[in-house]
Amino acid sequence: MTQPTSSARPLRPLVSRDRGQEHRGATPLELFFDLCFVVAVAQAGIQLVHAIAEGHAGEGIGDYAMVFFAIWWAWMNFTWFASAYDNDDALYRVMTLIQIAGVLVLAAGVPQAFTEHDFLLVWLGYVVMRLALASQWLRAARDASGAERTMALRYATGVLACQLGWSALLFAPEPARPWVFLVMALLEMSVPPLAEREFSTSWHAAHIAERYGLFTIIVLGETIAAATVAVKSGAEENNALDELLPIAAGGLLLVFAAWWIYFAVPVHGRLRSNREGFLWGYGHYLIFASAAAIGAGIEVAVEHAVGEVHIAATSAAAAVTLPSALFLLLVWALHARYFKAGLAQQLVLPVAALAIVLCTFTGDWAVLVAGLVAAAAVATGVTLTARTAARGTDGTPRSRTDQEGAGAE
């Protein structure tokens, strides 16, 4: 059934929303939720910069992967739950605000997780978020029956059980922690498919696509903000504007291209079943992580250009080029490739990703050259799409949206 959005009554049954509801969009509470989560993303990015700048890239990437998983998984679970069950009553709002408080606790613990490998605050913040979500599932179970009730109880049970496993991060010896993380991450990701074996939540495809798109925009915005601050500080403190302008221009082109590529196609049309939804949703762990890492990489490149860090030029360049290439490749793999017509269009993003990796070896000009490659990929995609639409070589009638969007990256 379709839930009202007014909070006139403090409490209402937490029942499934209509999957075919029209004009289902993100709510102010969801936007606030996203904004607070990006605080944690920013903290993870800052610590990744420090780790790479100090010559501990491998260790820093490992810590970044673990911390970012906690942020992303809590965000994603809430997003899909809200798409199916958001009734916007007072209790729902309070439980969501508790999850926001949890991510802020997690964000406060990110520096200790990187520098001292102390995951206490990260674990505590994550537990707060997960307990709040489990309580929402228990509430949904109370107002459901049959297979839907069983599904909700499986979710609640799985979420709660996993929290016990995560406590091992606090007590396991340091060399064993990556393995604890890997096992627990796999267990966490197994909860949704197991819970929804007999009954699927009524998530709304257009709403999910919008939510993921909005979070992508916020993460890319944080990337621009971090890079801008780095360039500003470098210019003011080191009077090195000539060295920083190519990095600033290349970084801006990379972020602009990333936005264009992600939003070039109407992805909600691909989300028709749980199988497609799980693959697409899970794949965004690396999309979001790589998008945030681009900003961290630009900061590293800036610090290297002004002589504040002493690492190899290729390492500084790789901090930008590798996450940029990964972003392009994953967007192509998860949804862009389904809208391509012909081999030429299919090859644009994979070839561009490879070319950006090779830009790593162009020295101090790596970021600018990578940005130009990304911009060229966008221009090539737009040109090929226009030609395909004009010739109609695939013989399939297309709407104006399809003609403008398919392969536009």
Tab-separated table of C-alpha atoms in Angstrom:
chain	number	residue	atom	x	y	z
A	1	MET	CA	0.000	0.000	0.000
A	2	THR	CA	1.095	3.604	-0.517
A	3	GLN	CA	2.128	5.317	2.692
A	4	PRO	CA	1.314	8.968	3.375
A	5	THR	CA	4.265	11.253	3.788
A	6	SER	CA	2.748	13.469	6.455
A	7	SER	CA	3.768	12.929	10.072
A	8	ALA	CA	0.360	13.917	11.436
A	9	ARG	CA	0.264	10.751	13.558
A	10	PRO	CA	3.268	9.859	15.754
A	11	LEU	CA	2.982	6.134	14.969
A	12	ARG	CA	1.663	4.206	11.991
A	13	PRO	CA	1.995	0.579	10.878
A	14	LEU	CA	5.333	-0.016	9.154
A	15	VAL	CA	4.045	-1.850	6.084
A	16	SER	CA	5.286	-2.256	2.518
A	17	ARG	CA	4.971	0.631	0.115
A	18	ASP	CA	3.534	0.224	-3.363
A	19	ARG	CA	6.315	-0.811	-5.766
A	20	GLY	CA	4.506	0.911	-8.620
A	21	GLN	CA	3.997	4.179	-6.766
A	22	GLU	CA	4.341	7.216	-9.005
A	23	HIS	CA	6.569	10.175	-8.215
A	24	ARG	CA	8.493	8.256	-5.552
A	25	GLY	CA	11.450	10.459	-4.737
A	26	ALA	CA	14.066	10.979	-2.066
A	27	THR	CA	12.803	12.551	1.147
A	28	PRO	CA	14.437	15.381	3.127
A	29	LEU	CA	15.346	12.841	5.817
A	30	GLU	CA	17.125	10.649	3.245
A	31	LEU	CA	19.058	13.645	1.922
A	32	PHE	CA	20.082	14.576	5.461
A	33	PHE	CA	21.108	10.961	6.029
A	34	ASP	CA	23.350	11.036	2.942
A	35	LEU	CA	24.951	14.325	3.911
A	36	CYS	CA	25.922	13.025	7.352
A	37	PHE	CA	27.332	9.823	5.881
A	38	VAL	CA	29.633	11.821	3.635
A	39	VAL	CA	31.290	13.175	6.793
A	40	ALA	CA	32.582	9.649	7.383
A	41	VAL	CA	33.560	9.309	3.717
A	42	ALA	CA	35.575	12.530	3.994
A	43	GLN	CA	37.380	11.264	7.087
A	44	ALA	CA	38.297	8.034	5.323
A	45	GLY	CA	39.615	10.021	2.353
A	46	ILE	CA	41.743	12.263	4.564
A	47	GLN	CA	43.352	9.296	6.261
A	48	LEU	CA	43.975	7.613	2.909
A	49	VAL	CA	45.859	10.737	1.807
A	50	HIS	CA	48.050	10.602	4.914
A	51	ALA	CA	48.777	6.892	4.454
A	52	ILE	CA	49.825	7.284	0.804
A	53	ALA	CA	51.827	10.438	1.514
A	54	GLU	CA	53.757	8.636	4.251
A	55	GLY	CA	54.611	5.756	1.944
A	56	HIS	CA	52.145	3.246	3.421
A	57	ALA	CA	49.841	2.944	0.437
A	58	GLY	CA	49.161	-0.782	0.775
A	59	GLU	CA	48.282	-0.548	4.458
A	60	GLY	CA	46.254	2.596	3.900
A	61	ILE	CA	44.218	1.047	1.088
A	62	GLY	CA	43.461	-1.959	3.289
A	63	ASP	CA	42.237	0.240	6.146
A	64	TYR	CA	40.279	2.380	3.685
A	65	ALA	CA	38.572	-0.714	2.264
A	66	MET	CA	37.481	-1.870	5.725
A	67	VAL	CA	36.268	1.508	6.958
A	68	PHE	CA	34.532	2.336	3.691
A	69	PHE	CA	32.721	-1.009	3.746
A	70	ALA	CA	31.201	-0.173	7.132
A	71	ILE	CA	30.049	3.218	5.850
A	72	TRP	CA	28.709	1.910	2.546
A	73	TRP	CA	27.002	-1.185	3.910
A	74	ALA	CA	25.096	0.713	6.601
A	75	TRP	CA	24.080	3.345	4.033
A	76	MET	CA	22.989	0.771	1.480
A	77	ASN	CA	20.954	-1.321	3.900
A	78	PHE	CA	19.035	1.728	5.083
A	79	THR	CA	18.467	2.908	1.515
A	80	TRP	CA	16.851	-0.333	0.358
A	81	PHE	CA	14.848	-0.678	3.572
A	82	ALA	CA	13.563	2.889	3.240
A	83	SER	CA	12.602	2.327	-0.375
A	84	ALA	CA	10.259	-0.459	0.739
A	85	TYR	CA	9.066	0.581	4.214
A	86	ASP	CA	9.471	4.320	4.831
A	87	ASN	CA	6.266	5.486	6.548
A	88	ASP	CA	7.782	8.759	7.818
A	89	ASP	CA	6.218	8.574	11.271
A	90	ALA	CA	7.903	9.834	14.418
A	91	LEU	CA	9.454	6.509	15.441
A	92	TYR	CA	10.816	5.877	11.944
A	93	ARG	CA	12.427	9.319	11.976
A	94	VAL	CA	13.954	8.798	15.417
A	95	MET	CA	15.453	5.439	14.425
A	96	THR	CA	16.913	7.015	11.297
A	97	LEU	CA	18.444	9.842	13.316
A	98	ILE	CA	20.011	7.226	15.604
A	99	GLN	CA	21.661	5.699	12.540
A	100	ILE	CA	22.998	9.149	11.648
A	101	ALA	CA	24.426	9.465	15.171
A	102	GLY	CA	26.089	6.092	14.673
A	103	VAL	CA	27.863	7.127	11.494
A	104	LEU	CA	29.141	10.281	13.192
A	105	VAL	CA	30.618	8.115	15.960
A	106	LEU	CA	32.173	5.933	13.261
A	107	ALA	CA	33.602	9.020	11.525
A	108	ALA	CA	35.189	10.147	14.790
A	109	GLY	CA	36.961	6.797	15.033
A	110	VAL	CA	38.382	6.733	11.507
A	111	PRO	CA	41.718	8.454	12.358
A	112	GLN	CA	42.437	5.958	15.156
A	113	ALA	CA	41.567	3.065	12.855
A	114	PHE	CA	44.167	4.220	10.331
A	115	THR	CA	46.960	5.437	12.603
A	116	GLU	CA	46.680	3.059	15.559
A	117	HIS	CA	44.558	0.247	14.119
A	118	ASP	CA	42.135	0.879	16.954
A	119	PHE	CA	38.667	0.042	15.619
A	120	LEU	CA	36.727	0.587	18.860
A	121	LEU	CA	34.900	3.769	17.810
A	122	VAL	CA	34.370	2.487	14.267
A	123	TRP	CA	32.903	-0.723	15.682
A	124	LEU	CA	30.751	1.171	18.185
A	125	GLY	CA	29.352	3.529	15.558
A	126	TYR	CA	28.653	0.625	13.227
A	127	VAL	CA	26.855	-1.297	15.979
A	128	VAL	CA	24.654	1.715	16.737
A	129	MET	CA	23.633	1.951	13.070
A	130	ARG	CA	22.990	-1.763	12.743
A	131	LEU	CA	20.977	-2.089	15.958
A	132	ALA	CA	18.767	0.772	14.823
A	133	LEU	CA	18.174	-0.947	11.480
A	134	ALA	CA	17.474	-4.297	13.148
A	135	SER	CA	14.835	-2.615	15.292
A	136	GLN	CA	13.215	-1.280	12.120
A	137	TRP	CA	13.089	-4.802	10.691
A	138	LEU	CA	11.536	-6.101	13.908
A	139	ARG	CA	8.940	-3.381	13.680
A	140	ALA	CA	8.201	-4.335	10.073
A	141	ALA	CA	7.867	-7.985	11.161
A	142	ARG	CA	5.328	-7.017	13.808
A	143	ASP	CA	3.099	-5.380	11.187
A	144	ALA	CA	3.553	-8.141	8.572
A	145	SER	CA	2.409	-11.726	8.225
A	146	GLY	CA	3.339	-14.923	6.419
A	147	ALA	CA	6.377	-14.911	4.155
A	148	GLU	CA	6.912	-11.177	4.559
A	149	ARG	CA	7.118	-11.518	8.332
A	150	THR	CA	9.596	-14.384	7.978
A	151	MET	CA	11.736	-12.252	5.667
A	152	ALA	CA	11.770	-9.318	8.105
A	153	LEU	CA	12.717	-11.598	11.005
A	154	ARG	CA	15.537	-13.127	8.945
A	155	TYR	CA	16.880	-9.664	8.255
A	156	ALA	CA	16.766	-8.688	11.919
A	157	THR	CA	18.356	-11.954	13.025
A	158	GLY	CA	21.101	-11.768	10.404
A	159	VAL	CA	21.962	-8.163	11.206
A	160	LEU	CA	22.146	-8.834	14.939
A	161	ALA	CA	24.178	-12.031	14.531
A	162	CYS	CA	26.748	-10.294	12.353
A	163	GLN	CA	27.368	-7.652	15.006
A	164	LEU	CA	28.698	-10.343	17.327
A	165	GLY	CA	31.129	-11.433	14.637
A	166	TRP	CA	32.409	-7.903	14.048
A	167	SER	CA	33.512	-7.702	17.678
A	168	ALA	CA	36.360	-10.039	16.711
A	169	LEU	CA	38.056	-7.010	15.113
A	170	LEU	CA	38.632	-5.656	18.604
A	171	PHE	CA	40.348	-8.766	19.924
A	172	ALA	CA	41.951	-10.491	16.929
A	173	PRO	CA	45.714	-10.025	16.448
A	174	GLU	CA	46.501	-7.371	13.866
A	175	PRO	CA	47.635	-9.769	11.084
A	176	ALA	CA	44.327	-11.638	11.361
A	177	ARG	CA	42.064	-8.588	11.113
A	178	PRO	CA	41.906	-8.442	7.297
A	179	TRP	CA	40.720	-12.045	7.303
A	180	VAL	CA	38.133	-11.298	9.987
A	181	PHE	CA	36.946	-8.384	7.868
A	182	LEU	CA	36.721	-10.513	4.723
A	183	VAL	CA	34.705	-13.251	6.443
A	184	MET	CA	32.349	-10.797	8.131
A	185	ALA	CA	31.856	-8.759	4.958
A	186	LEU	CA	30.849	-11.911	3.082
A	187	LEU	CA	28.470	-12.899	5.897
A	188	GLU	CA	26.909	-9.430	5.932
A	189	MET	CA	26.373	-9.496	2.176
A	190	SER	CA	24.763	-12.928	2.390
A	191	VAL	CA	21.995	-11.698	4.709
A	192	PRO	CA	19.800	-9.947	2.071
A	193	PRO	CA	19.704	-12.818	-0.486
A	194	LEU	CA	19.060	-15.346	2.272
A	195	ALA	CA	16.374	-13.217	3.898
A	196	GLU	CA	14.569	-12.656	0.594
A	197	ARG	CA	14.549	-16.250	-0.659
A	198	GLU	CA	10.764	-16.601	-0.515
A	199	PHE	CA	9.646	-12.968	-0.358
A	200	SER	CA	11.150	-9.835	-1.885
A	201	THR	CA	10.941	-6.353	-0.441
A	202	SER	CA	8.932	-3.879	-2.475
A	203	TRP	CA	11.796	-1.536	-3.263
A	204	HIS	CA	11.112	1.089	-5.909
A	205	ALA	CA	13.510	0.972	-8.880
A	206	ALA	CA	13.369	4.677	-9.745
A	207	HIS	CA	13.737	5.640	-6.099
A	208	ILE	CA	16.746	3.354	-5.633
A	209	ALA	CA	18.402	4.717	-8.767
A	210	GLU	CA	17.809	8.267	-7.558
A	211	ARG	CA	19.210	7.510	-4.105
A	212	TYR	CA	22.375	5.982	-5.529
A	213	GLY	CA	22.705	8.855	-7.965
A	214	LEU	CA	22.368	11.440	-5.223
A	215	PHE	CA	25.006	9.738	-3.107
A	216	THR	CA	27.308	9.627	-6.138
A	217	ILE	CA	26.831	13.373	-6.587
A	218	ILE	CA	27.570	14.038	-2.920
A	219	VAL	CA	30.728	11.891	-3.019
A	220	LEU	CA	31.935	13.608	-6.196
A	221	GLY	CA	31.172	16.956	-4.566
A	222	GLU	CA	33.293	15.979	-1.587
A	223	THR	CA	36.054	15.028	-4.030
A	224	ILE	CA	35.919	18.506	-5.614
A	225	ALA	CA	35.899	20.179	-2.199
A	226	ALA	CA	38.896	18.191	-0.954
A	227	ALA	CA	40.869	18.858	-4.140
A	228	THR	CA	40.018	22.573	-4.055
A	229	VAL	CA	41.231	22.930	-0.474
A	230	ALA	CA	44.441	21.092	-1.346
A	231	VAL	CA	45.152	23.344	-4.352
A	232	LYS	CA	44.312	26.478	-2.338
A	233	SER	CA	46.612	25.478	0.501
A	234	GLY	CA	49.410	24.541	-1.868
A	235	ALA	CA	49.174	27.823	-3.747
A	236	GLU	CA	49.086	29.936	-0.590
A	237	GLU	CA	51.800	28.127	1.344
A	238	ASN	CA	54.211	27.257	-1.438
A	239	ASN	CA	53.542	29.804	-4.194
A	240	ALA	CA	53.423	26.971	-6.722
A	241	LEU	CA	50.471	27.945	-8.871
A	242	ASP	CA	52.191	26.904	-12.109
A	243	GLU	CA	52.676	23.360	-10.811
A	244	LEU	CA	49.149	23.153	-9.401
A	245	LEU	CA	47.111	24.441	-12.337
A	246	PRO	CA	47.572	21.278	-14.472
A	247	ILE	CA	46.524	19.118	-11.501
A	248	ALA	CA	43.499	21.309	-10.812
A	249	ALA	CA	42.427	21.272	-14.472
A	250	GLY	CA	42.948	17.538	-14.853
A	251	GLY	CA	41.170	16.761	-11.591
A	252	LEU	CA	38.201	18.878	-12.589
A	253	LEU	CA	37.970	17.125	-15.965
A	254	LEU	CA	38.080	13.729	-14.244
A	255	VAL	CA	35.245	14.622	-11.859
A	256	PHE	CA	33.154	16.173	-14.632
A	257	ALA	CA	33.667	13.097	-16.793
A	258	ALA	CA	32.798	10.804	-13.872
A	259	TRP	CA	29.504	12.647	-13.390
A	260	TRP	CA	28.692	12.559	-17.102
A	261	ILE	CA	29.489	8.877	-17.432
A	262	TYR	CA	27.481	7.821	-14.394
A	263	PHE	CA	24.342	9.745	-15.367
A	264	ALA	CA	24.456	9.164	-19.122
A	265	VAL	CA	21.873	6.353	-19.051
A	266	PRO	CA	18.493	5.849	-17.286
A	267	VAL	CA	19.665	3.028	-15.049
A	268	HIS	CA	16.400	2.347	-13.214
A	269	GLY	CA	15.158	0.487	-16.281
A	270	ARG	CA	17.730	-2.214	-15.549
A	271	LEU	CA	16.531	-2.818	-11.977
A	272	ARG	CA	13.691	-5.251	-12.532
A	273	SER	CA	14.461	-8.051	-10.072
A	274	ASN	CA	16.342	-8.813	-6.863
A	275	ARG	CA	19.094	-10.550	-8.815
A	276	GLU	CA	19.796	-7.440	-10.858
A	277	GLY	CA	19.311	-5.222	-7.834
A	278	PHE	CA	21.801	-7.121	-5.670
A	279	LEU	CA	24.513	-7.142	-8.342
A	280	TRP	CA	24.048	-3.461	-9.146
A	281	GLY	CA	23.759	-2.396	-5.518
A	282	TYR	CA	26.725	-4.409	-4.281
A	283	GLY	CA	28.889	-3.223	-7.159
A	284	HIS	CA	28.510	0.333	-5.941
A	285	TYR	CA	30.839	-0.386	-3.048
A	286	LEU	CA	33.750	-0.002	-5.454
A	287	ILE	CA	32.081	2.800	-7.437
A	288	PHE	CA	31.590	4.931	-4.328
A	289	ALA	CA	34.982	4.001	-2.879
A	290	SER	CA	36.811	4.829	-6.108
A	291	ALA	CA	34.920	8.112	-6.552
A	292	ALA	CA	35.928	9.208	-3.057
A	293	ALA	CA	39.496	7.992	-3.615
A	294	ILE	CA	39.883	10.250	-6.671
A	295	GLY	CA	39.708	13.267	-4.367
A	296	ALA	CA	42.248	11.723	-2.015
A	297	GLY	CA	44.515	11.034	-4.980
A	298	ILE	CA	44.308	14.630	-6.181
A	299	GLU	CA	45.347	15.787	-2.714
A	300	VAL	CA	48.343	13.455	-2.855
A	301	ALA	CA	49.274	14.791	-6.310
A	302	VAL	CA	49.065	18.372	-5.036
A	303	GLU	CA	51.245	17.633	-2.002
A	304	HIS	CA	53.771	15.877	-4.234
A	305	ALA	CA	53.857	18.810	-6.655
A	306	VAL	CA	54.687	21.292	-3.898
A	307	GLY	CA	57.270	18.991	-2.316
A	308	GLU	CA	55.376	18.231	0.890
A	309	VAL	CA	55.504	14.464	0.384
A	310	HIS	CA	58.475	12.425	-0.745
A	311	ILE	CA	57.132	9.538	-2.780
A	312	ALA	CA	57.784	8.519	-6.366
A	313	ALA	CA	56.038	10.550	-9.058
A	314	THR	CA	54.395	7.385	-10.381
A	315	SER	CA	52.974	6.637	-6.925
A	316	ALA	CA	51.493	10.117	-6.673
A	317	ALA	CA	50.045	9.798	-10.169
A	318	ALA	CA	48.667	6.330	-9.490
A	319	ALA	CA	46.727	7.709	-6.524
A	320	VAL	CA	44.613	9.559	-9.104
A	321	THR	CA	44.708	7.372	-12.187
A	322	LEU	CA	43.917	3.998	-10.617
A	323	PRO	CA	40.676	4.992	-8.832
A	324	SER	CA	39.632	7.015	-11.896
A	325	ALA	CA	40.110	4.023	-14.186
A	326	LEU	CA	38.322	1.739	-11.736
A	327	PHE	CA	35.348	4.101	-11.610
A	328	LEU	CA	34.995	4.172	-15.405
A	329	LEU	CA	35.345	0.422	-15.744
A	330	LEU	CA	32.795	-0.360	-13.036
A	331	VAL	CA	30.185	2.073	-14.318
A	332	TRP	CA	30.540	0.426	-17.712
A	333	ALA	CA	30.273	-3.070	-16.245
A	334	LEU	CA	27.277	-2.391	-13.985
A	335	HIS	CA	24.984	-0.470	-16.282
A	336	ALA	CA	26.489	1.533	-19.150
A	337	ARG	CA	27.269	-1.521	-21.296
A	338	TYR	CA	23.600	-2.501	-21.452
A	339	PHE	CA	22.855	0.686	-23.385
A	340	LYS	CA	25.624	0.355	-25.980
A	341	ALA	CA	25.031	-0.352	-29.646
A	342	GLY	CA	27.965	-1.903	-31.461
A	343	LEU	CA	31.548	-2.749	-30.612
A	344	ALA	CA	32.842	0.814	-30.922
A	345	GLN	CA	30.521	2.102	-28.219
A	346	GLN	CA	31.227	-0.890	-26.002
A	347	LEU	CA	34.971	-0.251	-26.142
A	348	VAL	CA	34.924	3.451	-25.239
A	349	LEU	CA	35.008	3.112	-21.460
A	350	PRO	CA	37.262	0.033	-21.149
A	351	VAL	CA	39.801	1.590	-23.526
A	352	ALA	CA	39.586	4.917	-21.697
A	353	ALA	CA	40.160	3.138	-18.371
A	354	LEU	CA	43.278	1.436	-19.756
A	355	ALA	CA	44.548	4.713	-21.204
A	356	ILE	CA	44.087	6.462	-17.851
A	357	VAL	CA	46.123	3.736	-16.149
A	358	LEU	CA	48.900	4.308	-18.686
A	359	CYS	CA	48.790	8.028	-17.849
A	360	THR	CA	50.421	7.042	-14.560
A	361	PHE	CA	53.756	7.017	-16.371
A	362	THR	CA	53.513	10.538	-17.815
A	363	GLY	CA	55.176	12.107	-14.781
A	364	ASP	CA	54.047	15.476	-13.453
A	365	TRP	CA	51.444	15.775	-16.212
A	366	ALA	CA	49.641	12.555	-15.295
A	367	VAL	CA	46.531	14.136	-13.777
A	368	LEU	CA	46.031	16.571	-16.649
A	369	VAL	CA	46.567	13.890	-19.293
A	370	ALA	CA	44.178	11.550	-17.481
A	371	GLY	CA	41.570	14.298	-17.360
A	372	LEU	CA	41.944	14.922	-21.085
A	373	VAL	CA	41.555	11.181	-21.766
A	374	ALA	CA	38.356	11.091	-19.693
A	375	ALA	CA	36.998	14.132	-21.504
A	376	ALA	CA	37.869	12.553	-24.850
A	377	ALA	CA	35.987	9.404	-23.809
A	378	VAL	CA	32.881	11.471	-23.106
A	379	ALA	CA	33.170	13.298	-26.429
A	380	THR	CA	33.721	10.042	-28.321
A	381	GLY	CA	30.730	8.411	-26.677
A	382	VAL	CA	28.480	11.359	-27.488
A	383	THR	CA	29.633	11.360	-31.114
A	384	LEU	CA	29.144	7.606	-31.577
A	385	THR	CA	25.704	7.758	-29.981
A	386	ALA	CA	24.621	10.581	-32.246
A	387	ARG	CA	25.762	8.672	-35.321
A	388	THR	CA	24.030	5.467	-34.203
A	389	ALA	CA	20.813	7.318	-33.475
A	390	ALA	CA	20.897	9.086	-36.814
A	391	ARG	CA	21.560	5.924	-38.825
A	392	GLY	CA	19.400	3.580	-36.745
A	393	THR	CA	21.789	0.719	-37.405
A	394	ASP	CA	20.337	-1.537	-34.724
A	395	GLY	CA	16.889	-1.390	-36.306
A	396	THR	CA	15.189	-0.810	-32.942
A	397	PRO	CA	12.958	2.222	-32.440
A	398	ARG	CA	14.344	4.495	-29.737
A	399	SER	CA	12.912	7.267	-27.629
A	400	ARG	CA	14.629	10.638	-27.517
A	401	THR	CA	15.949	9.803	-24.036
A	402	ASP	CA	17.525	6.578	-25.276
A	403	GLN	CA	19.109	8.324	-28.256
A	404	GLU	CA	20.660	10.994	-26.034
A	405	GLY	CA	21.621	8.681	-23.208
A	406	ALA	CA	22.665	5.304	-24.607
A	407	GLY	CA	26.436	5.212	-24.651
A	408	ALA	CA	26.664	8.965	-24.188
A	409	GLU	CA	29.673	8.477	-22.054
